[in-house]
CSV table of C-alpha atoms in Angstrom, one decimal:
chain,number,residue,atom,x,y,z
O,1,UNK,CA,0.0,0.0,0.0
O,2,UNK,CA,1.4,3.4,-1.0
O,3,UNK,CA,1.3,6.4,1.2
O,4,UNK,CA,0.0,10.0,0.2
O,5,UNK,CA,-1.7,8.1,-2.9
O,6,UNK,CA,-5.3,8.2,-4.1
O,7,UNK,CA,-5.5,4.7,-5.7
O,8,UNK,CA,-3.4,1.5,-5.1
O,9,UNK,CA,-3.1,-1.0,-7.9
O,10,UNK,CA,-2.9,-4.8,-7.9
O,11,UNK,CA,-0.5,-6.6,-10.5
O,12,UNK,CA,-1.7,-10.5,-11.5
O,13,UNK,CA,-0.1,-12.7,-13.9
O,14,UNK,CA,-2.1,-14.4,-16.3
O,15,UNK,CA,-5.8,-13.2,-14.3
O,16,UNK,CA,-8.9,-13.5,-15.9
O,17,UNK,CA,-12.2,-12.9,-15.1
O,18,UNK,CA,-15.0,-15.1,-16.7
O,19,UNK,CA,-19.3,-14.6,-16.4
O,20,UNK,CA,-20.5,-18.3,-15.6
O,21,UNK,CA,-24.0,-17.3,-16.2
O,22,UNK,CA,-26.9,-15.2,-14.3
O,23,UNK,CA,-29.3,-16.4,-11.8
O,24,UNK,CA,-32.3,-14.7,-12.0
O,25,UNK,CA,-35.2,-14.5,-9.9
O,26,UNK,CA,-37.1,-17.3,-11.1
O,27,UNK,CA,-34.5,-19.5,-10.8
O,28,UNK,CA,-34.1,-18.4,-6.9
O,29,UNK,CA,-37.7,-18.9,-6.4
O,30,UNK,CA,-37.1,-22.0,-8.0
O,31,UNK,CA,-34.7,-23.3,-5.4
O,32,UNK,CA,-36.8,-22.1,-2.7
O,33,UNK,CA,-39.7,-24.4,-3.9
O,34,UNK,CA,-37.5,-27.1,-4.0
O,35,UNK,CA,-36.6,-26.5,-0.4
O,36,UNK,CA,-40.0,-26.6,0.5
O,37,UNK,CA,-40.9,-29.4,-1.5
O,38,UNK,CA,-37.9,-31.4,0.6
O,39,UNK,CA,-39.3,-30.2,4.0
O,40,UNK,CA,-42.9,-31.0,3.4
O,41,UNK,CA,-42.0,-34.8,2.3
O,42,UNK,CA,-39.7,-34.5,5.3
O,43,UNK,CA,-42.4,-33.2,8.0
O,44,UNK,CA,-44.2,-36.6,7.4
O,45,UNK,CA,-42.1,-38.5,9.4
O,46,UNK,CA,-41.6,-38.7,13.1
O,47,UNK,CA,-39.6,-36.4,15.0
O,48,UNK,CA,-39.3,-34.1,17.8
O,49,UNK,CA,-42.4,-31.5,18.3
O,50,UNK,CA,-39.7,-28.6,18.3
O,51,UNK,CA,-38.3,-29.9,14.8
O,52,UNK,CA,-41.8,-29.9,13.4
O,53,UNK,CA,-42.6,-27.2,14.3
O,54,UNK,CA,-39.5,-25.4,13.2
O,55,UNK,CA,-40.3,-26.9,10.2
O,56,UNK,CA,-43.5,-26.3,9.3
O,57,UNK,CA,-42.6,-22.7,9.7
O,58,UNK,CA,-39.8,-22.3,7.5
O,59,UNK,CA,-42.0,-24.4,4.9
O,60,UNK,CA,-45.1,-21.5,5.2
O,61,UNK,CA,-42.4,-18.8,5.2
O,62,UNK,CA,-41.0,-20.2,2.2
O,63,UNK,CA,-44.3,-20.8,0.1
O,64,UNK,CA,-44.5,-16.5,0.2
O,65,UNK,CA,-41.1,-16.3,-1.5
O,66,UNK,CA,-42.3,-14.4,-5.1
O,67,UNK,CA,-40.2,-12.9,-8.2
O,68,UNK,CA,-40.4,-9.8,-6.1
O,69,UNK,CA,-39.1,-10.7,-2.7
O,70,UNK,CA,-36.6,-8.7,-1.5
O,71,UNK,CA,-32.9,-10.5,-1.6
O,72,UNK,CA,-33.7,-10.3,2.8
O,73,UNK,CA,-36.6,-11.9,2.6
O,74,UNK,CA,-35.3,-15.1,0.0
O,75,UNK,CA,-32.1,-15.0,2.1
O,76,UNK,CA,-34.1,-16.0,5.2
O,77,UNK,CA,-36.0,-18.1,3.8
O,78,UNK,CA,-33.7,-20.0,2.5
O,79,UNK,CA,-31.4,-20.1,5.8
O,80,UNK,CA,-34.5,-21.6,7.7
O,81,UNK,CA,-35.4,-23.9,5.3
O,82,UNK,CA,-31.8,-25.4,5.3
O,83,UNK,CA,-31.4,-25.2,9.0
O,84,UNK,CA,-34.8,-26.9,9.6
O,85,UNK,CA,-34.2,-29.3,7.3
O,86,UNK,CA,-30.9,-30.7,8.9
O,87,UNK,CA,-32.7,-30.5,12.4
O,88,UNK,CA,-35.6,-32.3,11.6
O,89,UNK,CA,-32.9,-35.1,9.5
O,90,UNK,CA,-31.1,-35.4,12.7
O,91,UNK,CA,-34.2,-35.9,14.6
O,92,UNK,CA,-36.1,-38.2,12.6
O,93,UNK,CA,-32.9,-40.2,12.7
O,94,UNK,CA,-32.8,-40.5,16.3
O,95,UNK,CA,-36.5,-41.7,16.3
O,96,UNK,CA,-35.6,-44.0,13.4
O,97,UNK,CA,-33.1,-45.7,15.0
O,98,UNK,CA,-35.0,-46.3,18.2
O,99,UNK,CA,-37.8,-48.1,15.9
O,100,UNK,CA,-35.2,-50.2,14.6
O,101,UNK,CA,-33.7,-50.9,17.8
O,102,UNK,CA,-37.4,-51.8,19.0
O,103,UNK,CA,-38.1,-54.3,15.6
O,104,UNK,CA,-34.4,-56.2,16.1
O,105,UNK,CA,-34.9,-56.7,19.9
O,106,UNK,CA,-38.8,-58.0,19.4
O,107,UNK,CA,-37.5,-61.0,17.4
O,108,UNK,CA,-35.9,-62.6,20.5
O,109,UNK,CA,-39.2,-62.0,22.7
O,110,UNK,CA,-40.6,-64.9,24.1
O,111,UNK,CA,-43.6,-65.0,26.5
O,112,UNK,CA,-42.7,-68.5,27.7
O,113,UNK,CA,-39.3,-67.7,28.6
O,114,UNK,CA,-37.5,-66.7,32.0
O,115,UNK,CA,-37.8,-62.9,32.2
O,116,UNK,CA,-40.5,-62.1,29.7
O,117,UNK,CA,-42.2,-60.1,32.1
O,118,UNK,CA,-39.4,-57.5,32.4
O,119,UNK,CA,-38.2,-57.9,29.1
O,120,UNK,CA,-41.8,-56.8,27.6
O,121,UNK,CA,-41.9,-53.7,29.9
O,122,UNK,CA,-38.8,-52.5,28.6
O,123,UNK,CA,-40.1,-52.8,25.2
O,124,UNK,CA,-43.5,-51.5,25.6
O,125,UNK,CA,-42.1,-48.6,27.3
O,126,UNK,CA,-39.4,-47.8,24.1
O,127,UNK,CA,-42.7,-48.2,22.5
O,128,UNK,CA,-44.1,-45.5,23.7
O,129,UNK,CA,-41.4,-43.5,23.9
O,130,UNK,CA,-41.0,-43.8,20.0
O,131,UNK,CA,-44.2,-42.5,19.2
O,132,UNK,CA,-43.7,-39.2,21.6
O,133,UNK,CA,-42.9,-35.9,20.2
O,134,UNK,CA,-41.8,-34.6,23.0
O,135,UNK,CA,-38.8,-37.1,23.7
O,136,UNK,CA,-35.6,-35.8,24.4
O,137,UNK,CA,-32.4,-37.1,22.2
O,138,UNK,CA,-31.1,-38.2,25.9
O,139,UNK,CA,-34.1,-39.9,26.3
O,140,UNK,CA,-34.5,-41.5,22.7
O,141,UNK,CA,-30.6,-42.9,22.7
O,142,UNK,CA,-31.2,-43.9,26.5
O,143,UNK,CA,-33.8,-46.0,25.1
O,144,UNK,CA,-31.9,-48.1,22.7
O,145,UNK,CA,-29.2,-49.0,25.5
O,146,UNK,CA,-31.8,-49.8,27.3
O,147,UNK,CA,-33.2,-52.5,25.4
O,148,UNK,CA,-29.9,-53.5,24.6
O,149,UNK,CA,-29.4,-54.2,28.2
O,150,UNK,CA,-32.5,-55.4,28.4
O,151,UNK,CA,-32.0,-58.1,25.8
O,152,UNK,CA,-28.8,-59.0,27.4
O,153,UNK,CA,-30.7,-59.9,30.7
O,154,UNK,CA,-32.7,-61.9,29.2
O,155,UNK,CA,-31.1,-64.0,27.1
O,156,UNK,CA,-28.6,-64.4,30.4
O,157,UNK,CA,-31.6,-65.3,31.9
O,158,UNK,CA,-32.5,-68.2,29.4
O,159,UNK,CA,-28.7,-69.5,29.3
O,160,UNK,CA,-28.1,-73.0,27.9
O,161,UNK,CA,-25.4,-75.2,28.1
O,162,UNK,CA,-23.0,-74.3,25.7
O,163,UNK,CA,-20.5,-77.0,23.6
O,164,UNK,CA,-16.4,-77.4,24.0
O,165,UNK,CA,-14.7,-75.6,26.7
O,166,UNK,CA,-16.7,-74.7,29.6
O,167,UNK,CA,-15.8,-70.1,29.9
O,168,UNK,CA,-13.7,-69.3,32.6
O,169,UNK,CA,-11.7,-66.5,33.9
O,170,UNK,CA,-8.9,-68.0,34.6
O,171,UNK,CA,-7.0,-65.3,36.4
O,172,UNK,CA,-7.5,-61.6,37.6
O,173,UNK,CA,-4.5,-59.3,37.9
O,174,UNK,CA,-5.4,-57.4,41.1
O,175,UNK,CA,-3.3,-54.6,40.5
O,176,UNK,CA,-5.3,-52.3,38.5
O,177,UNK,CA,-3.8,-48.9,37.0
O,178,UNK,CA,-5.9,-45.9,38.1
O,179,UNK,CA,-6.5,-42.6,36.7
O,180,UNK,CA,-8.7,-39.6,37.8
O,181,UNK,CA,-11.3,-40.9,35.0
O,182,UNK,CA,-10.1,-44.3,33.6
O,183,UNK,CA,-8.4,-47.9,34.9
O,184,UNK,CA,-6.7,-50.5,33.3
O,185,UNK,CA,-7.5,-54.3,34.3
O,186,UNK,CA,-5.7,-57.7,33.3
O,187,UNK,CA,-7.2,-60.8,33.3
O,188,UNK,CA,-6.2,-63.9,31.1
O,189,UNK,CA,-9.6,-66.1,30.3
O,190,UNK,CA,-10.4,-69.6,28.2
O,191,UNK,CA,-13.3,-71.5,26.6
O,192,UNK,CA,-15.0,-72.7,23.6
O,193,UNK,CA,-17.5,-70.4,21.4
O,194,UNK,CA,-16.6,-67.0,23.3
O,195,UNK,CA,-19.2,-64.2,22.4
O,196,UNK,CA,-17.9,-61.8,24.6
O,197,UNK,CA,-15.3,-60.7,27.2
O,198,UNK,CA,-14.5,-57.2,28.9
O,199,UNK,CA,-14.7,-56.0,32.3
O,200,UNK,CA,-17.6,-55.0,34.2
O,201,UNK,CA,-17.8,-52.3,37.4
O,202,UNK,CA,-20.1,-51.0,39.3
O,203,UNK,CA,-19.6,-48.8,43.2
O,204,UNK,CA,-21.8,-51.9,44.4
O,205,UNK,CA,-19.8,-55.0,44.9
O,206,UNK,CA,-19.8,-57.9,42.4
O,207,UNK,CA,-21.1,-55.9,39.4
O,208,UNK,CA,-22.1,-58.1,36.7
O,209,UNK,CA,-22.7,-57.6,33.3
O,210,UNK,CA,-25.9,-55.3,33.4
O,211,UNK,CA,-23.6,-52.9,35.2
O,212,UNK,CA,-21.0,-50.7,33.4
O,213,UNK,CA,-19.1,-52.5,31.1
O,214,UNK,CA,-16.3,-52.7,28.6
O,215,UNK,CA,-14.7,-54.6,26.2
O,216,UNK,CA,-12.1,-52.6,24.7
O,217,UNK,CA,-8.8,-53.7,25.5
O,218,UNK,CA,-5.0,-53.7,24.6
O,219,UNK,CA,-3.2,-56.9,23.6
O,220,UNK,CA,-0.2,-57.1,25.6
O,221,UNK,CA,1.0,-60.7,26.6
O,222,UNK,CA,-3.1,-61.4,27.0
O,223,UNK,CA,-5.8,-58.4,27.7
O,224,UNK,CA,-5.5,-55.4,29.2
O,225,UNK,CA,-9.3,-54.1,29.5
O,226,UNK,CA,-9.5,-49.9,29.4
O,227,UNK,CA,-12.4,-48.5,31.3
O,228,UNK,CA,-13.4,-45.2,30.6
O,229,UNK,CA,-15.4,-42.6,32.1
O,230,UNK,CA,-15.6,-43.4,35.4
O,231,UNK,CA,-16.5,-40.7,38.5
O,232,UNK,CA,-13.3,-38.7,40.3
O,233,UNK,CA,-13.1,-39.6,43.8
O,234,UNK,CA,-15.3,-42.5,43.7
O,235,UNK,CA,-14.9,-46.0,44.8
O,236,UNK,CA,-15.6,-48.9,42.5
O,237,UNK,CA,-15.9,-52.7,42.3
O,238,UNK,CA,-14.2,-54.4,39.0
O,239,UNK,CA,-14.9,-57.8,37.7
O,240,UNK,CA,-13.7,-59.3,34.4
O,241,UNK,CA,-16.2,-61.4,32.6
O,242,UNK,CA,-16.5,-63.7,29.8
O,243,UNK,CA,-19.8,-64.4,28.0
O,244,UNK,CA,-20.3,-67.8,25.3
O,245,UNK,CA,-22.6,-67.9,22.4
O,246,UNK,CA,-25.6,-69.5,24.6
O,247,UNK,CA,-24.8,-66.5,27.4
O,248,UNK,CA,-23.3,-68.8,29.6
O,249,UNK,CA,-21.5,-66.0,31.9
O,250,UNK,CA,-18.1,-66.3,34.3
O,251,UNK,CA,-16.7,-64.1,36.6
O,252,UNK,CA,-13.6,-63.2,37.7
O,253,UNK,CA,-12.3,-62.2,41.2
O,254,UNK,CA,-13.6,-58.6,42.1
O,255,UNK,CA,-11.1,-55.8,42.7
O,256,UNK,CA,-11.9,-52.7,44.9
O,257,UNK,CA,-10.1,-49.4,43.4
């Protein structure tokens, strides 16, 4: 920038400047109607009360977008459409995937079985919850664990005899790393047809599988389970685990930290 100068210039090689082509008003009212088209087809599917309404709104602000609406007015229009459109995407999601969670866990229902009772409860009250417009995310993803847990109890519950090498934890390392948040377990395990196994922790002793639980873990002359999350300050019971195919479940010993 020059000093004591009117005008400063700026010298590019090879610059050019090309007109890709005009977008008039038609075609902007154009793209709001396809916006609107999107959230209508959108709005008939289930989601939150605040992401419907949200919607519907940006839809009946976007149907008065004319040829001669002021570039504030299309602008605005258009911002709410998009931004009520991803909201409403996200939330229908969350209710999808609850009614999918509902369908997949239904299949292994059984009235006969041990724990159909509380099994059915759990499901009936996802059910409900599914078909409320007024559900939180918290409350729609709290669900789905939930019913996984739910489905874990009772096919624990309804355990056969499984084939080959009875599960078995064969040893627990009691000295367990410690950090403000997270702890690190050993155990060394064996058996035929393993499903699952992880570590499980609860500030009740011998926590079991329904409690918190993890299976990630880092191989390192046998498993080294991570547990993550856990409460500063607080005092907890660990047990490693190890789960077959027919949910036979054995434990380990517990270890306070």
């Amino acid at each position: 920038v020059g000093e004591k100068v009117s005008s400063n210039w700026l010298a590019v090689d090879n610059f050019r400047l090309y007109l890709i082509g005009y977008v008039g008003a038609e075609e902007i009212v154009a793209e709001v109607n396809r916006l609107v088209a999107q959230a209508e087809s959108l709005s008939q599917t289930m989601m939150s009360s605040s992401a419907s309404s949200a919607l519907k709104s940006a839809i009946e602000a976007g149907k008065l977008i004319t040829v001669t609406s002021s570039d504030a007015e299309v602008q605005k229009a258009v911002a709410d459409l998009t931004a009520s459109i991803e909201n409403a995407r996200v939330s229908a999601s969350e209710y999808s995937a609850l009614a999918a969670k509902i369908e997949s866990v239904e299949t292994s229902y059984d009235a006969t079985k041990n724990g159909a009772e509380e099994f059915k409860a759990e499901i009936d009250k996802a059910k409900a919850l599914v078909v409320n417009p007024e559900a939180t995310s918290a409350e729609l993803a709290d669900a789905i664990l939930m019913l996984d847990k739910a489905l874990l109890a009772f096919n624990i519950a309804n355990a056969t005899e499984g084939s080959g090498t009875p599960v078995e934890v064969v040893s627990t390392n009691h000295y367990v790393a410690t950090g403000a948040t997270e702890a690190l377990m050993r155990a060394t395990f064996k058996g035929s047809y393993v499903l699952e196994r992880g570590v499980c922790w609860s500030t009740e002793h011998n926590p079991t599988v329904l409690d918190g639980r993890t299976t990630e873990y880092h191989q390192l002359n046998g498993y080294i389970f991570h547990l993550r999350g856990l409460e500063p300050a607080t005092v907890y019971y660990l047990r490693p685990y190890i789960i077959n195919r027919t949910y036979e479940v054995a434990y380990g010993d517990e270890v306070k930290i």
